[in-house]
CSV table of N, CA, C and O in Angstrom, one decimal:
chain,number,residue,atom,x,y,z
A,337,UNK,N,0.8,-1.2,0.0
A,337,UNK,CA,0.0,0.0,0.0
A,337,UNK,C,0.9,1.2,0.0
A,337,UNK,O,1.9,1.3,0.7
A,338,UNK,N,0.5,2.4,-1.0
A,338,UNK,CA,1.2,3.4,-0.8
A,338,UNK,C,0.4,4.9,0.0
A,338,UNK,O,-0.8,5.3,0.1
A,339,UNK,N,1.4,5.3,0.5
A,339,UNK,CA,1.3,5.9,1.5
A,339,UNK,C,1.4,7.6,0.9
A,339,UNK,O,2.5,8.0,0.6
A,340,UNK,N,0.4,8.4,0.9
A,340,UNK,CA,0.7,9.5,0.1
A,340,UNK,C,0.2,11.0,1.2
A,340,UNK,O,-0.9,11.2,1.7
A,341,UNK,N,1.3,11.9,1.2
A,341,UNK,CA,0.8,12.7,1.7
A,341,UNK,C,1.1,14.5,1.6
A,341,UNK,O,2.2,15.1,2.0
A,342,UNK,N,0.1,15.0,1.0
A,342,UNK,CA,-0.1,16.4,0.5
A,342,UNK,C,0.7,17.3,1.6
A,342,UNK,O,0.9,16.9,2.8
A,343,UNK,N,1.0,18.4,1.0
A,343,UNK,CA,1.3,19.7,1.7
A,343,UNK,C,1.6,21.2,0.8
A,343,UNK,O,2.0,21.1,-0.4
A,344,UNK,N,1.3,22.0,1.3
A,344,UNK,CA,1.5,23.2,0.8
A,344,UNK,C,0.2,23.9,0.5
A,344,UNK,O,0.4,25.0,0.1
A,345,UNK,N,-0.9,23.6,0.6
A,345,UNK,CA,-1.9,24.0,1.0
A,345,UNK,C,-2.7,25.6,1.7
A,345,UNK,O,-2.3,26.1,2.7
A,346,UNK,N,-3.5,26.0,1.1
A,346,UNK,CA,-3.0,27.2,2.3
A,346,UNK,C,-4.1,28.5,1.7
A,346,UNK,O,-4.8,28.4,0.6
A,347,UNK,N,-4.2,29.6,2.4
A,347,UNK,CA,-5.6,30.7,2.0
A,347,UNK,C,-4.4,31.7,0.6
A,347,UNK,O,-3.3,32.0,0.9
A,348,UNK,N,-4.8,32.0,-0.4
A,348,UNK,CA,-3.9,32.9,-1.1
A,348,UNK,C,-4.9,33.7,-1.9
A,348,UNK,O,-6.1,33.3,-2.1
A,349,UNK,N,-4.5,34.8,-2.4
A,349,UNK,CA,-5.4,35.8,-3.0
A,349,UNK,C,-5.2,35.6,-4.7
A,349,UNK,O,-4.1,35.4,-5.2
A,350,UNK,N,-6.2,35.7,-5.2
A,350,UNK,CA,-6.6,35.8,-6.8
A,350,UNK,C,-5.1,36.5,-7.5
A,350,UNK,O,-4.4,37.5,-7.4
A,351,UNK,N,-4.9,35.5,-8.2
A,351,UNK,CA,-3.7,36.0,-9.4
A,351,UNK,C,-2.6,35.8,-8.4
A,351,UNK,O,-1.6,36.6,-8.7
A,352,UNK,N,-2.4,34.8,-7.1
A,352,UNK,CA,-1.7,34.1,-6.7
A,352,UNK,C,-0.6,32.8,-7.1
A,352,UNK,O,-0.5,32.5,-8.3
A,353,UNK,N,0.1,32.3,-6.2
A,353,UNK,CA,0.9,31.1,-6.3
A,353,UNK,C,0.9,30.2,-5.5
A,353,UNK,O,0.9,30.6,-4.4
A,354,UNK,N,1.0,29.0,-5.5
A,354,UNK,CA,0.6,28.0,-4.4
A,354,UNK,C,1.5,26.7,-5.2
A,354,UNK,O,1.1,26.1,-6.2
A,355,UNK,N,2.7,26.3,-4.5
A,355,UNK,CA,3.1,24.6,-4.7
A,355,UNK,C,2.6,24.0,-3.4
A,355,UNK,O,2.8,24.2,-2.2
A,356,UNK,N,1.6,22.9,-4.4
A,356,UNK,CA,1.7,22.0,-3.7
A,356,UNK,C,2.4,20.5,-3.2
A,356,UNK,O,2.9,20.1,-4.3
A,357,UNK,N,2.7,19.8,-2.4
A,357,UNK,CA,3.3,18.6,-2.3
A,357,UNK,C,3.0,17.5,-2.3
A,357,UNK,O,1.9,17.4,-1.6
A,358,UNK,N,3.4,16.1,-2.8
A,358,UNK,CA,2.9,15.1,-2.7
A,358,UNK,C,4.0,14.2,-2.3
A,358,UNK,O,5.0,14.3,-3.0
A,359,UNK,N,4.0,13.3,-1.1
A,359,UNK,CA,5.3,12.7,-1.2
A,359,UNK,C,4.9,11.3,-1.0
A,359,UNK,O,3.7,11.2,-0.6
A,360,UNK,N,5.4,10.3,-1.2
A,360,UNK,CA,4.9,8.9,-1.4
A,360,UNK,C,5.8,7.7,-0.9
A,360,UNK,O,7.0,7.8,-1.2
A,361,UNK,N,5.5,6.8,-0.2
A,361,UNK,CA,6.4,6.4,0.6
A,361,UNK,C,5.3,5.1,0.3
A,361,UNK,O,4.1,5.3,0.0
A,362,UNK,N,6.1,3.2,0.4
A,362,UNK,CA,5.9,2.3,0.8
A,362,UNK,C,5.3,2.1,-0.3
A,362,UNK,O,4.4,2.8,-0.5
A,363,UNK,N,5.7,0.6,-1.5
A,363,UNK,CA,5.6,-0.1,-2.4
A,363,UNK,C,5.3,0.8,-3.4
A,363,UNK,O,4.2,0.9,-3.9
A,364,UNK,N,6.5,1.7,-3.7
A,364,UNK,CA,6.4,3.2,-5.2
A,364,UNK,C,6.9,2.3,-6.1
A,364,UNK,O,6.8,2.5,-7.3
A,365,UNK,N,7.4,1.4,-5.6
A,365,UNK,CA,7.2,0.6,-7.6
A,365,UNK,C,6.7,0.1,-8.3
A,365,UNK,O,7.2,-0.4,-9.3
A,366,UNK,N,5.3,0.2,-7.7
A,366,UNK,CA,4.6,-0.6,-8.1
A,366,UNK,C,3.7,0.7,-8.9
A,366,UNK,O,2.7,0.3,-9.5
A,367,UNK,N,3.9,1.9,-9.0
A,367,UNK,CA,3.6,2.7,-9.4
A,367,UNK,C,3.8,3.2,-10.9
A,367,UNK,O,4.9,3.2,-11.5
A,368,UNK,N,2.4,3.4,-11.5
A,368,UNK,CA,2.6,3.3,-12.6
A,368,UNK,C,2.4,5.1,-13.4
A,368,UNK,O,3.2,5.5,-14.3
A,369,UNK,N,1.3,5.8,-12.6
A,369,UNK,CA,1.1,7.0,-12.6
A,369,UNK,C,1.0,7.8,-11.5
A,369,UNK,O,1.0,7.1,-10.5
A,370,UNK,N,0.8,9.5,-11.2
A,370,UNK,CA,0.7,9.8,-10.0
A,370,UNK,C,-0.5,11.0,-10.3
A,370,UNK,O,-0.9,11.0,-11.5
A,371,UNK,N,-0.9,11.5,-9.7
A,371,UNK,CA,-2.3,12.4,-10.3
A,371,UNK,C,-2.4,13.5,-8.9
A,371,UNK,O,-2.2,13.3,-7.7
A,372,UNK,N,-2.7,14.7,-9.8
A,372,UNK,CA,-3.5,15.5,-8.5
A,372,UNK,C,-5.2,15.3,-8.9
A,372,UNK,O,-5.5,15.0,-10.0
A,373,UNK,N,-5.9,15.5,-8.1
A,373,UNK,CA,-7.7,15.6,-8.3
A,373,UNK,C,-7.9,16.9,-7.4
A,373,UNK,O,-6.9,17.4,-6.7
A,374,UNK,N,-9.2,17.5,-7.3
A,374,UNK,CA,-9.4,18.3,-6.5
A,374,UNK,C,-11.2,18.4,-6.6
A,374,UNK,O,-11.7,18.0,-7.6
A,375,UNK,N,-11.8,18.8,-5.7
A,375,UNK,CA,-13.0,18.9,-5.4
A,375,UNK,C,-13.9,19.8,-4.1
A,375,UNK,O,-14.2,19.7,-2.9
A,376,UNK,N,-14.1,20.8,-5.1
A,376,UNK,CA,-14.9,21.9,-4.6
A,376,UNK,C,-16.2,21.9,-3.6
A,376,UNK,O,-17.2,21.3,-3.9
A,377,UNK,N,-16.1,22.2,-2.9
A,377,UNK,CA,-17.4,22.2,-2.5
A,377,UNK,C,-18.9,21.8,-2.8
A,377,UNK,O,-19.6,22.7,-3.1
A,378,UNK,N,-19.5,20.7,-2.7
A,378,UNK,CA,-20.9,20.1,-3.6
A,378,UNK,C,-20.6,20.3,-5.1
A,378,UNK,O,-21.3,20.8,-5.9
A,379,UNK,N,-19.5,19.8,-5.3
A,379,UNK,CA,-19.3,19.7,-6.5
A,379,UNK,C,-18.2,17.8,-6.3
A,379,UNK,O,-17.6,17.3,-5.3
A,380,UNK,N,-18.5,17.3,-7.9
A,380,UNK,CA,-17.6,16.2,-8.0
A,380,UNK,C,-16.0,16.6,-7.9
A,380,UNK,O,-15.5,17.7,-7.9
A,381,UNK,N,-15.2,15.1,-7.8
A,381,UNK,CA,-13.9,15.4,-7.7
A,381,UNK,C,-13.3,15.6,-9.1
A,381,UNK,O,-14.0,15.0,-10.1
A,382,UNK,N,-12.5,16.0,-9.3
A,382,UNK,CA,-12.0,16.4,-11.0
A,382,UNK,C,-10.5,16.2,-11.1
A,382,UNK,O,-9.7,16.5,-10.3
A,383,UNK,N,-10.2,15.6,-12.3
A,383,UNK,CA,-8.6,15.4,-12.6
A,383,UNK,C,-8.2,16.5,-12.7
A,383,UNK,O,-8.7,17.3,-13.4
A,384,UNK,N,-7.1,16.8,-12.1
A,384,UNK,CA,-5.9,18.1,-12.3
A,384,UNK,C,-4.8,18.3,-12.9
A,384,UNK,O,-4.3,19.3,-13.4
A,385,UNK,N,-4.4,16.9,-13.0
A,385,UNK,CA,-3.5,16.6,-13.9
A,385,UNK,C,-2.9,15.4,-13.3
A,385,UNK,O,-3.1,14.9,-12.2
A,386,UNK,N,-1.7,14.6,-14.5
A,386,UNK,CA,-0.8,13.6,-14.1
A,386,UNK,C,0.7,13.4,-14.8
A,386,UNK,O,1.0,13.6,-16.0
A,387,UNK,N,1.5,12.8,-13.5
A,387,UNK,CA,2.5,12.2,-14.2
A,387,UNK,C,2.4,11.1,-14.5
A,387,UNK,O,1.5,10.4,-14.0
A,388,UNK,N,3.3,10.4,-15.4
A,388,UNK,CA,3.8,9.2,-15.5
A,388,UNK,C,4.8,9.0,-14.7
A,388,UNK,O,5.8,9.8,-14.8
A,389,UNK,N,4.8,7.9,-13.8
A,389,UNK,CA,5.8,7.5,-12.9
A,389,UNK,C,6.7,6.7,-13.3
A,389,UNK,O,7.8,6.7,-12.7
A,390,UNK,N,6.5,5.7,-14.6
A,390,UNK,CA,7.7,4.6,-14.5
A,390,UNK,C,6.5,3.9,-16.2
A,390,UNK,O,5.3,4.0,-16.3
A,391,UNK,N,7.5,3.1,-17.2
A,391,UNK,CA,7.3,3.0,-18.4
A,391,UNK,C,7.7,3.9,-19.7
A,391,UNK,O,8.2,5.1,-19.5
A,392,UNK,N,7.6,3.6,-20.7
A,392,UNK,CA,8.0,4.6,-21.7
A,392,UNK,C,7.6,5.8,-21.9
A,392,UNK,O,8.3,6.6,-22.5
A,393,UNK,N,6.5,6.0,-21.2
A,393,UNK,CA,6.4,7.7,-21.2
A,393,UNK,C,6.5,8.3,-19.9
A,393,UNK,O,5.9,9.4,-19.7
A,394,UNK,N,7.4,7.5,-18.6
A,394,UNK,CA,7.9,8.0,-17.8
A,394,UNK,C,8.6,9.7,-17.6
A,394,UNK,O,9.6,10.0,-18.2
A,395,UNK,N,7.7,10.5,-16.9
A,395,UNK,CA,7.6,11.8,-17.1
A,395,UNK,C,7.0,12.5,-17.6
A,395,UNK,O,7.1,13.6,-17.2
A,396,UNK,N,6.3,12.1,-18.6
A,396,UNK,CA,5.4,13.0,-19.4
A,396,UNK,C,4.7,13.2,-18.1
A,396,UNK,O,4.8,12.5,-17.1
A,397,UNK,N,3.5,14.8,-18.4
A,397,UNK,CA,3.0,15.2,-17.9
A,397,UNK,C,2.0,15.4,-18.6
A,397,UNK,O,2.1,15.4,-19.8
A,398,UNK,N,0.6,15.7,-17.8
A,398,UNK,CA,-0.8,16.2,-18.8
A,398,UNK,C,-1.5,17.1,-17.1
A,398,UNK,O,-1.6,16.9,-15.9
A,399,UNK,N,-2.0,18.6,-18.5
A,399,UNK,CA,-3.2,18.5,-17.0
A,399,UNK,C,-4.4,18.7,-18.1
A,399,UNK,O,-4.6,18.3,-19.3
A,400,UNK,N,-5.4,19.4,-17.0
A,400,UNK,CA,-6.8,19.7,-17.4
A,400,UNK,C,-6.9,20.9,-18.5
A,400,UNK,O,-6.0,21.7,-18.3
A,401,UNK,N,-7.5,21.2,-19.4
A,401,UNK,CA,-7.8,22.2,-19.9
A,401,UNK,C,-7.9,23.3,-19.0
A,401,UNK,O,-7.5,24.5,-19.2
A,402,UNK,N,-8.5,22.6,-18.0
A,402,UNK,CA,-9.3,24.1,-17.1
A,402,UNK,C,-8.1,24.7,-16.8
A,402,UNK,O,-8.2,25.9,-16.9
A,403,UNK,N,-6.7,24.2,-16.3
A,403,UNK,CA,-5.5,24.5,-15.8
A,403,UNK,C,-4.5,25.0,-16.9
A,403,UNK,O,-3.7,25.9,-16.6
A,404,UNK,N,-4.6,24.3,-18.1
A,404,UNK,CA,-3.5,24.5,-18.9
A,404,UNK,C,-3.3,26.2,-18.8
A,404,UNK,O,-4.0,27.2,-18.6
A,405,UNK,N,-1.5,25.9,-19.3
A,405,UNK,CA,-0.9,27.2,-19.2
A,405,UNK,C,-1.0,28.2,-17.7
A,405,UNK,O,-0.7,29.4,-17.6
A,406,UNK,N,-1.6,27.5,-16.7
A,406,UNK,CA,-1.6,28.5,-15.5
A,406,UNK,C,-0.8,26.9,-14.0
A,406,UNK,O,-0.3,26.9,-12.9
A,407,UNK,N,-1.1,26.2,-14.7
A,407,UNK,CA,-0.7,24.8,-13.5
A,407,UNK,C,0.3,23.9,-13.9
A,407,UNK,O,0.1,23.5,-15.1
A,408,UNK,N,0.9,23.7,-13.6
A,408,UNK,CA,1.8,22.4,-14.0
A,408,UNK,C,2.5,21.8,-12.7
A,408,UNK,O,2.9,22.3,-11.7
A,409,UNK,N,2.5,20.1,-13.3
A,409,UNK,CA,2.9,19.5,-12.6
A,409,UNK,C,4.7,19.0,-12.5
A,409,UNK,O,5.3,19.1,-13.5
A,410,UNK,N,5.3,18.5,-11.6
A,410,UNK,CA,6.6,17.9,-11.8
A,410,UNK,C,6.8,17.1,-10.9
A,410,UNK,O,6.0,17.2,-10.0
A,411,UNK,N,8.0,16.0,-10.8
A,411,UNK,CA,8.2,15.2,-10.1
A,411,UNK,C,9.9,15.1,-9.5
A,411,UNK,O,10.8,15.6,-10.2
A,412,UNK,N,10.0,14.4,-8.2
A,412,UNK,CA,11.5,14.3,-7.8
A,412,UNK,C,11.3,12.9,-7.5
A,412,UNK,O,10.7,12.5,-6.5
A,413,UNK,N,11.8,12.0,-8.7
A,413,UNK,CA,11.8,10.7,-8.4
A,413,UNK,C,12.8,10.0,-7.2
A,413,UNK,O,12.6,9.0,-6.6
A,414,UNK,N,14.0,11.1,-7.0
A,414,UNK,CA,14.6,10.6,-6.3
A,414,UNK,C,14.1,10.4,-4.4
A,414,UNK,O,14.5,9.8,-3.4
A,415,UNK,N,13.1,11.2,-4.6
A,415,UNK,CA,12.7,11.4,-3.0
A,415,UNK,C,10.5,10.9,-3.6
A,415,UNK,O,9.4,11.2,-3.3
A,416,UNK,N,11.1,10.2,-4.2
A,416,UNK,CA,8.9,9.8,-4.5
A,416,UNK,C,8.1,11.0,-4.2
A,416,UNK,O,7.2,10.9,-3.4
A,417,UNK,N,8.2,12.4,-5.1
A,417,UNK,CA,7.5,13.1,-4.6
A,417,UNK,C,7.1,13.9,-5.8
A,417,UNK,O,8.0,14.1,-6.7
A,418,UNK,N,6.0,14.4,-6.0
A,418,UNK,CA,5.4,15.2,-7.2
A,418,UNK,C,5.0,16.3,-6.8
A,418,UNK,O,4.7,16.3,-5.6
A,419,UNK,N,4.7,17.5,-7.8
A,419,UNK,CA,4.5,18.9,-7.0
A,419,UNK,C,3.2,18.8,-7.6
A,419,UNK,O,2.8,17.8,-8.2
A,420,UNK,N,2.2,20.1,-7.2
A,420,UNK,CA,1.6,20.9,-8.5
A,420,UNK,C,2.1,22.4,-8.3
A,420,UNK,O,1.9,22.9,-7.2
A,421,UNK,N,2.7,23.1,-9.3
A,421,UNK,CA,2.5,24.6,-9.2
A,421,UNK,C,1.0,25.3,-9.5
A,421,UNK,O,0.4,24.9,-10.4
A,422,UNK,N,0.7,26.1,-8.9
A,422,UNK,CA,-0.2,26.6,-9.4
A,422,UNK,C,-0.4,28.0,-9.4
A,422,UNK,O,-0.9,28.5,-8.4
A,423,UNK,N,-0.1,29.0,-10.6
A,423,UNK,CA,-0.3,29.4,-10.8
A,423,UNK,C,-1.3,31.2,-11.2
A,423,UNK,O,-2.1,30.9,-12.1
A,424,UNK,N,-1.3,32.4,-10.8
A,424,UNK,CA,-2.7,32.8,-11.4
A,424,UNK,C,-3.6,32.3,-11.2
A,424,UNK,O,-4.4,31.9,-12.0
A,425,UNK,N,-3.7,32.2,-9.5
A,425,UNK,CA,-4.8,31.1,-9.0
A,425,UNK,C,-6.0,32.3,-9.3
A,425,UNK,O,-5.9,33.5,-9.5
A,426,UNK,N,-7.4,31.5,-9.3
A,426,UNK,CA,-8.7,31.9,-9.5
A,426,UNK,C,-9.8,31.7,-8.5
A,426,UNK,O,-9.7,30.6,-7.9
A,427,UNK,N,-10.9,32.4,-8.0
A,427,UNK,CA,-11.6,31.9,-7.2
A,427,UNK,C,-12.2,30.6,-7.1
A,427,UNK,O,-12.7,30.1,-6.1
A,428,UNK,N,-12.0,30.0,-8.5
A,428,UNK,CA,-12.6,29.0,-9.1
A,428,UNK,C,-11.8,27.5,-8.8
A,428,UNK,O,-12.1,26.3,-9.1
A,429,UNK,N,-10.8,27.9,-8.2
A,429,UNK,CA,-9.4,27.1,-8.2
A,429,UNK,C,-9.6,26.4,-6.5
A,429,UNK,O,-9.2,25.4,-5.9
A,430,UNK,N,-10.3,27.4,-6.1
A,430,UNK,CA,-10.8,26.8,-4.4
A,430,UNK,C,-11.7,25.6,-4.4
A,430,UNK,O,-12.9,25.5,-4.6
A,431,UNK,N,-10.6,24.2,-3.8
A,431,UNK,CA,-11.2,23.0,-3.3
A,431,UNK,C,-10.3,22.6,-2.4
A,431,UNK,O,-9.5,23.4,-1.9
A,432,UNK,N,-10.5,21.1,-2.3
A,432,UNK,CA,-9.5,20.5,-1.7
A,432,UNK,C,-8.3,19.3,-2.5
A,432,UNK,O,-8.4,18.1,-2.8
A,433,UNK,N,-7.9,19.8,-2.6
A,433,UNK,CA,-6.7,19.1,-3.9
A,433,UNK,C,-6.3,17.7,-3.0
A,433,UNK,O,-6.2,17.5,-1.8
A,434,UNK,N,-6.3,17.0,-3.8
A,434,UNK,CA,-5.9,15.7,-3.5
A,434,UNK,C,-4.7,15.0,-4.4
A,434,UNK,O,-4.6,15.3,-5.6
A,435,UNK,N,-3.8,13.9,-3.9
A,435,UNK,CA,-3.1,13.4,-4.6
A,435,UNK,C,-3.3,12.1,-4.7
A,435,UNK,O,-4.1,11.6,-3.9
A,436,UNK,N,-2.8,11.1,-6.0
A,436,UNK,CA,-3.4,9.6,-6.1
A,436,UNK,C,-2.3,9.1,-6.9
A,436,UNK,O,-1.7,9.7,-7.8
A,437,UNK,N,-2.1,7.9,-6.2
A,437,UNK,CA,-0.7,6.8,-7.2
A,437,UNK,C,-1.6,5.8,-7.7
A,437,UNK,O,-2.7,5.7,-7.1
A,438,UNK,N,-1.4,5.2,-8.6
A,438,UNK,CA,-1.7,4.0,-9.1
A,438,UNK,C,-1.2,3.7,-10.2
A,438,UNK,O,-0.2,4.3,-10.7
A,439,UNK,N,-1.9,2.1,-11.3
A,439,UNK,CA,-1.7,2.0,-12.0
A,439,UNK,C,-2.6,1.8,-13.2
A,439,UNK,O,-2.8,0.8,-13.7
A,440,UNK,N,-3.0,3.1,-13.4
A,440,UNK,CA,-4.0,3.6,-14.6
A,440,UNK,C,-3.4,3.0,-16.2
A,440,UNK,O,-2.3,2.9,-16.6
A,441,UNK,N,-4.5,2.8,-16.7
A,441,UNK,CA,-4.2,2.5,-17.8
A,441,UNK,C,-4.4,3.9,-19.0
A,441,UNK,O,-4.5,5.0,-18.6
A,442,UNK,N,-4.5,3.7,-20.1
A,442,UNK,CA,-5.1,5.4,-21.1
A,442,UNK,C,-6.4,5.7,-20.6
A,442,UNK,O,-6.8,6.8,-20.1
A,443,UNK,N,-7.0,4.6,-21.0
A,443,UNK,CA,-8.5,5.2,-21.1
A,443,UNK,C,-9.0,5.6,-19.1
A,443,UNK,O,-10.0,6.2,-18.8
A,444,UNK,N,-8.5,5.3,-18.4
A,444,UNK,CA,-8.5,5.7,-16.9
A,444,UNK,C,-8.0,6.9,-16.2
A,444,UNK,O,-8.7,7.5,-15.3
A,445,UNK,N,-6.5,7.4,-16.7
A,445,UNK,CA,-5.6,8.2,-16.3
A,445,UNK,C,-5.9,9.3,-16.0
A,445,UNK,O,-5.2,10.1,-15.3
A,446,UNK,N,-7.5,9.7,-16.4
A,446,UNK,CA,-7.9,11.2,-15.9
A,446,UNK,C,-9.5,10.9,-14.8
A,446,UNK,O,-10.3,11.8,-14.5
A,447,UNK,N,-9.5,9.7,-14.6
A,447,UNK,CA,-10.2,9.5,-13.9
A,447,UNK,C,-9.9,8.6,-12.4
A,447,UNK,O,-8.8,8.1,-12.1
A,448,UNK,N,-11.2,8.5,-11.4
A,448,UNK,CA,-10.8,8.1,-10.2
A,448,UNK,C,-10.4,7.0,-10.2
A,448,UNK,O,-9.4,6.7,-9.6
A,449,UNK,N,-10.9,6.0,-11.0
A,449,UNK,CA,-11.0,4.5,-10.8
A,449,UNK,C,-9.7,4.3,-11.3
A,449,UNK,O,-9.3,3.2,-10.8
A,450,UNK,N,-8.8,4.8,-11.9
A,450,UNK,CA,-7.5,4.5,-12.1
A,450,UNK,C,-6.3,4.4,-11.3
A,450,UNK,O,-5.2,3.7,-11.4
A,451,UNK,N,-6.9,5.5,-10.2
A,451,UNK,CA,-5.7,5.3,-8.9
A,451,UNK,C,-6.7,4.5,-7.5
A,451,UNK,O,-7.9,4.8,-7.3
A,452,UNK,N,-5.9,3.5,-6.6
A,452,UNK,CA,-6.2,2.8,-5.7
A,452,UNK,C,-5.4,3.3,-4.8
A,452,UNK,O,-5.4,2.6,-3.8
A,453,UNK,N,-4.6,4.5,-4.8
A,453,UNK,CA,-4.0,5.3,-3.4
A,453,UNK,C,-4.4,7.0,-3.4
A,453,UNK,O,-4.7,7.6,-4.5
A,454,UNK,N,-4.4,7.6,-2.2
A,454,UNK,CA,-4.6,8.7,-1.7
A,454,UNK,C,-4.4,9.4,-0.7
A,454,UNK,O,-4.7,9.0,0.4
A,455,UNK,N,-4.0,10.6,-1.0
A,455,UNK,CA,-3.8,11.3,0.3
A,455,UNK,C,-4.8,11.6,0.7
A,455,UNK,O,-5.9,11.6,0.1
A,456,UNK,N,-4.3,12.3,2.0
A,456,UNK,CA,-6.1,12.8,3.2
A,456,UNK,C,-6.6,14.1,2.2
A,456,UNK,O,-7.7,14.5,2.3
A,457,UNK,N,-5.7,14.8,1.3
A,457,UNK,CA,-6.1,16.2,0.9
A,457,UNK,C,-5.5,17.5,1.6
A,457,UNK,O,-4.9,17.3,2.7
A,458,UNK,N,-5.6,18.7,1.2
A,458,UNK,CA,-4.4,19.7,1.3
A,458,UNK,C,-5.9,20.9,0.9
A,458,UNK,O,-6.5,20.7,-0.2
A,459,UNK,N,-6.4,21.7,1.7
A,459,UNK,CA,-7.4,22.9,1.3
A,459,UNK,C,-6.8,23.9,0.8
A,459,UNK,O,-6.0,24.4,1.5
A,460,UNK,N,-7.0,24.3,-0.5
A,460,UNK,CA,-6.4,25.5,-1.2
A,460,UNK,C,-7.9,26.5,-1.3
A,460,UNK,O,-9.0,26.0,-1.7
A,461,UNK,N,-7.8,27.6,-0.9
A,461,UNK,CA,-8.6,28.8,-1.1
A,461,UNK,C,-7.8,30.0,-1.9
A,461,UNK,O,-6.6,30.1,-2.0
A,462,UNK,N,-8.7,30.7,-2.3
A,462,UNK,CA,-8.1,31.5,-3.5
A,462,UNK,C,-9.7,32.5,-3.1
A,462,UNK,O,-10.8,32.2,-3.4
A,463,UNK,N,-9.1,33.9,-2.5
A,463,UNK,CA,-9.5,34.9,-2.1
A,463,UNK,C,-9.7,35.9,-3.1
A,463,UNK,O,-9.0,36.3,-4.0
A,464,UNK,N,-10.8,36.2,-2.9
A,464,UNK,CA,-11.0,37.7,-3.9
A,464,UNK,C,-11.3,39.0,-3.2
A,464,UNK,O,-11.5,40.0,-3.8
């Protein structure tokens, strides 16, 4: 079981910056991708983006439309840990960001069912 746990979290004002953390500890090689999600208030949880952890497109990165050009993600393989920057934050940008390891296949990778680990979640607010 992998063990994943957010940080960086935190209240910041519109047209802000916020890294978040994910660090991951216990059976990471079995790790095929890593994901942030996040979910708003009465609203569903939503893909944020992901890496590739390990395979031929090990490192590639993808996010959401909603994010492109203002979020990006990266990884420090050597310490099991993935960021999200985020950017020109928006009021819209306020949930609770979550992080997820697993091993997603294509058609999964932007969805829940693809990752079987997670962290407790990290509250990002984005003030106006």
């Amino acid at each position: 079981q992998v063990r994943l746990v957010e940080s960086g979290g935190g209240l910041v004002q519109v047209g802000g910056s916020l890294r978040l953390s994910c660090a991951a500890s216990g059976g990471t090689s079995g790790i095929h991708a890593m994901a942030w999600f996040r979910q708003a208030a009465g609203k569903d949880r939503e893909w944020v983006g992901n890496v590739r952890w390990s395979g031929g497109s090990t490192g590639n990165t993808y996010v959401a439309d909603s994010v492109k050009g203002r979020f990006s993600i990266s990884r420090d393989k050597t310490i099991s840990t993935i960021y999200l920057q985020m950017n020109s934050l928006k009021p819209e940008d306020t949930a609770v960001y979550y992080c997820a390891a697993g091993r997603p296949i294509t058609s999964t990778m932007a969805t829940m069912r693809g990752y079987g680990n997670w962290g407790q979640g990290t509250q990002v607010t984005v003030s106006s």
